[in-house]
Each structure stands twice: as C-alpha cells, then as structure tokens.
C-alpha cells in the first residue's frame, strides 16, 4: 500500500504529465519516459530511493546522455543507503534486459 508521500508524488507527476509535458512535447530519449520511470521507481522503492533514481534518470536524458529501453530495477542497488542517496541512482548506462540470441540451424534438406 503506497504511503501518503508516494501518493502525493504520483499525483504531482501525473499533473505534470497532463499539463506541462503536453506543452513541452515528448522529448524523452528513453522508454519508459522519465516521468513514468520516476513514478514507477517511487511506487516500487519508496519516495527517497525512487526520487533519487528518477533524478539520476533525468540527468542521463540529455543530448549526450543515454537512450533506449531503461527499466526500473527490481531491487535496490547494492551498497545503497539513506545516507548515501547518490548510490540509489544509475548515473551512467541503462538498465535494459539482456538480449537473448539464438543460433538457427540451417535446413539440411
């Protein structure tokens, strides 16, 4: 069950998505968008760690930053703690699932 702070953050992000985001235009280089990522991170991991994850994601979403599929991690990063907030965020790279490659056998016939 989300805390009142998580609910407030969700509605603040939702308000941004329905107002300012439409005026600015969709310019996010990632999927899901930075606001969707931040909302999911806060709902999954709490306001403090999720907020730092979202901030790190927004910082990576620039012209020289990352792009592509970037999912919220299932678990908090190892070594993260409330007194080391920078450890929650991924400041470089993306959190995409590995690409599975399968070898295809040629037909012998």
PDB file of C-alpha atoms in Angstrom:
ATOM      1  CA  UNK A   1       0.000   0.000   0.000  1.00  0.00           C
ATOM      2  CA  UNK A   2       1.522   3.336  -1.038  1.00  0.00           C
ATOM      3  CA  UNK A   3       2.289   5.885   1.665  1.00  0.00           C
ATOM      4  CA  UNK A   4       0.717   9.354   1.581  1.00  0.00           C
ATOM      5  CA  UNK A   5       4.035  10.756   0.301  1.00  0.00           C
ATOM      6  CA  UNK A   6       4.101   8.221  -2.542  1.00  0.00           C
ATOM      7  CA  UNK A   7       0.516   9.090  -3.438  1.00  0.00           C
ATOM      8  CA  UNK A   8       1.326  12.815  -3.433  1.00  0.00           C
ATOM      9  CA  UNK A   9       4.379  12.212  -5.641  1.00  0.00           C
ATOM     10  CA  UNK A  10       2.262  10.111  -8.024  1.00  0.00           C
ATOM     11  CA  UNK A  11      -0.338  12.859  -8.369  1.00  0.00           C
ATOM     12  CA  UNK A  12       2.325  15.551  -8.800  1.00  0.00           C
ATOM     13  CA  UNK A  13       3.959  13.526 -11.599  1.00  0.00           C
ATOM     14  CA  UNK A  14       0.558  12.797 -13.137  1.00  0.00           C
ATOM     15  CA  UNK A  15      -0.264  16.521 -13.033  1.00  0.00           C
ATOM     16  CA  UNK A  16       2.998  17.248 -14.861  1.00  0.00           C
ATOM     17  CA  UNK A  17       2.212  14.588 -17.477  1.00  0.00           C
ATOM     18  CA  UNK A  18      -1.240  16.045 -18.143  1.00  0.00           C
ATOM     19  CA  UNK A  19      -0.147  19.692 -18.246  1.00  0.00           C
ATOM     20  CA  UNK A  20       3.485  20.719 -18.794  1.00  0.00           C
ATOM     21  CA  UNK A  21       4.547  17.583 -20.621  1.00  0.00           C
ATOM     22  CA  UNK A  22       1.951  18.244 -23.314  1.00  0.00           C
ATOM     23  CA  UNK A  23       3.139  21.825 -23.742  1.00  0.00           C
ATOM     24  CA  UNK A  24       6.820  20.916 -23.901  1.00  0.00           C
ATOM     25  CA  UNK A  25       6.295  17.915 -26.157  1.00  0.00           C
ATOM     26  CA  UNK A  26       7.550  14.370 -25.801  1.00  0.00           C
ATOM     27  CA  UNK A  27      11.293  14.717 -25.941  1.00  0.00           C
ATOM     28  CA  UNK A  28      12.416  11.859 -23.707  1.00  0.00           C
ATOM     29  CA  UNK A  29      15.069   9.641 -25.265  1.00  0.00           C
ATOM     30  CA  UNK A  30      14.106   6.627 -23.149  1.00  0.00           C
ATOM     31  CA  UNK A  31      11.301   4.140 -22.863  1.00  0.00           C
ATOM     32  CA  UNK A  32       9.504   4.457 -20.459  1.00  0.00           C
ATOM     33  CA  UNK A  33       9.626   8.251 -20.288  1.00  0.00           C
ATOM     34  CA  UNK A  34      11.474   9.932 -17.415  1.00  0.00           C
ATOM     35  CA  UNK A  35       8.237  10.841 -15.631  1.00  0.00           C
ATOM     36  CA  UNK A  36       6.881   7.285 -15.964  1.00  0.00           C
ATOM     37  CA  UNK A  37      10.233   5.905 -14.740  1.00  0.00           C
ATOM     38  CA  UNK A  38      10.284   8.221 -11.719  1.00  0.00           C
ATOM     39  CA  UNK A  39       6.680   7.413 -10.830  1.00  0.00           C
ATOM     40  CA  UNK A  40       7.329   3.669 -11.037  1.00  0.00           C
ATOM     41  CA  UNK A  41      10.581   3.946  -9.039  1.00  0.00           C
ATOM     42  CA  UNK A  42       8.835   5.887  -6.249  1.00  0.00           C
ATOM     43  CA  UNK A  43       5.905   3.464  -6.149  1.00  0.00           C
ATOM     44  CA  UNK A  44       8.196   0.407  -6.141  1.00  0.00           C
ATOM     45  CA  UNK A  45      11.041   1.533  -3.857  1.00  0.00           C
ATOM     46  CA  UNK A  46       9.674   4.469  -1.833  1.00  0.00           C
ATOM     47  CA  UNK A  47       9.968   8.227  -2.108  1.00  0.00           C
ATOM     48  CA  UNK A  48      13.626   8.676  -1.086  1.00  0.00           C
ATOM     49  CA  UNK A  49      15.301   5.941  -3.187  1.00  0.00           C
ATOM     50  CA  UNK A  50      12.798   6.243  -6.051  1.00  0.00           C
ATOM     51  CA  UNK A  51      13.200  10.005  -6.172  1.00  0.00           C
ATOM     52  CA  UNK A  52      16.984   9.660  -6.465  1.00  0.00           C
ATOM     53  CA  UNK A  53      16.576   7.016  -9.171  1.00  0.00           C
ATOM     54  CA  UNK A  54      14.322   9.421 -11.053  1.00  0.00           C
ATOM     55  CA  UNK A  55      16.747  12.328 -10.650  1.00  0.00           C
ATOM     56  CA  UNK A  56      19.598  10.186 -11.988  1.00  0.00           C
ATOM     57  CA  UNK A  57      17.438   9.182 -14.943  1.00  0.00           C
ATOM     58  CA  UNK A  58      16.522  12.803 -15.742  1.00  0.00           C
ATOM     59  CA  UNK A  59      20.220  13.733 -15.609  1.00  0.00           C
ATOM     60  CA  UNK A  60      21.018  10.952 -18.120  1.00  0.00           C
ATOM     61  CA  UNK A  61      18.286  12.089 -20.520  1.00  0.00           C
ATOM     62  CA  UNK A  62      20.177  14.819 -22.309  1.00  0.00           C
ATOM     63  CA  UNK A  63      21.616  15.271 -25.778  1.00  0.00           C
ATOM     64  CA  UNK A  64      24.838  13.453 -24.815  1.00  0.00           C
ATOM     65  CA  UNK A  65      23.211  11.030 -22.378  1.00  0.00           C
ATOM     66  CA  UNK A  66      21.798   7.566 -22.756  1.00  0.00           C
ATOM     67  CA  UNK A  67      18.784   6.487 -24.782  1.00  0.00           C
ATOM     68  CA  UNK A  68      16.657   3.424 -25.416  1.00  0.00           C
ATOM     69  CA  UNK A  69      14.991   0.906 -23.123  1.00  0.00           C
ATOM     70  CA  UNK A  70      15.687   1.693 -19.468  1.00  0.00           C
ATOM     71  CA  UNK A  71      13.629  -0.142 -16.867  1.00  0.00           C
ATOM     72  CA  UNK A  72      13.318   0.487 -13.129  1.00  0.00           C
ATOM     73  CA  UNK A  73      15.436  -2.124 -11.321  1.00  0.00           C
ATOM     74  CA  UNK A  74      13.571  -4.819  -9.402  1.00  0.00           C
ATOM     75  CA  UNK A  75      15.778  -4.380  -6.327  1.00  0.00           C
ATOM     76  CA  UNK A  76      17.717  -1.508  -4.836  1.00  0.00           C
ATOM     77  CA  UNK A  77      21.380  -1.285  -5.874  1.00  0.00           C
ATOM     78  CA  UNK A  78      23.868  -2.987  -3.610  1.00  0.00           C
ATOM     79  CA  UNK A  79      25.526  -0.555  -1.216  1.00  0.00           C
ATOM     80  CA  UNK A  80      22.714   1.996  -1.316  1.00  0.00           C
ATOM     81  CA  UNK A  81      21.564   3.568   1.958  1.00  0.00           C
ATOM     82  CA  UNK A  82      19.533   6.584   3.028  1.00  0.00           C
ATOM     83  CA  UNK A  83      22.728   8.459   3.957  1.00  0.00           C
ATOM     84  CA  UNK A  84      24.287   7.755   0.515  1.00  0.00           C
ATOM     85  CA  UNK A  85      21.442   8.892  -1.774  1.00  0.00           C
ATOM     86  CA  UNK A  86      23.662   9.065  -4.866  1.00  0.00           C
ATOM     87  CA  UNK A  87      24.088   5.272  -4.631  1.00  0.00           C
ATOM     88  CA  UNK A  88      20.406   4.710  -5.497  1.00  0.00           C
ATOM     89  CA  UNK A  89      20.671   6.132  -8.992  1.00  0.00           C
ATOM     90  CA  UNK A  90      22.254   4.699 -12.102  1.00  0.00           C
ATOM     91  CA  UNK A  91      24.234   7.683 -13.326  1.00  0.00           C
ATOM     92  CA  UNK A  92      25.588   6.007 -16.494  1.00  0.00           C
ATOM     93  CA  UNK A  93      24.183   3.381 -18.848  1.00  0.00           C
ATOM     94  CA  UNK A  94      20.707   1.903 -18.930  1.00  0.00           C
ATOM     95  CA  UNK A  95      19.003  -0.923 -17.072  1.00  0.00           C
ATOM     96  CA  UNK A  96      17.823  -2.947 -20.048  1.00  0.00           C
ATOM     97  CA  UNK A  97      17.289  -6.706 -20.062  1.00  0.00           C
ATOM     98  CA  UNK A  98      20.000  -8.689 -21.845  1.00  0.00           C
ATOM     99  CA  UNK A  99      19.360  -9.521 -25.469  1.00  0.00           C
ATOM    100  CA  UNK A 100      18.914 -13.256 -25.990  1.00  0.00           C
ATOM    101  CA  UNK A 101      20.399 -14.566 -29.211  1.00  0.00           C
ATOM    102  CA  UNK A 102      19.532 -17.961 -30.544  1.00  0.00           C
ATOM    103  CA  UNK A 103      21.506 -19.869 -33.134  1.00  0.00           C
ATOM    104  CA  UNK A 104      19.412 -21.017 -36.088  1.00  0.00           C
ATOM    105  CA  UNK A 105      20.243 -24.369 -37.620  1.00  0.00           C
ATOM    106  CA  UNK A 106      20.124 -24.383 -41.421  1.00  0.00           C
ATOM    107  CA  UNK A 107      17.802 -26.925 -43.020  1.00  0.00           C
ATOM    108  CA  UNK A 108      19.654 -29.983 -44.282  1.00  0.00           C
ATOM    109  CA  UNK A 109      17.096 -30.693 -46.997  1.00  0.00           C
TER     110      UNK A 109
END
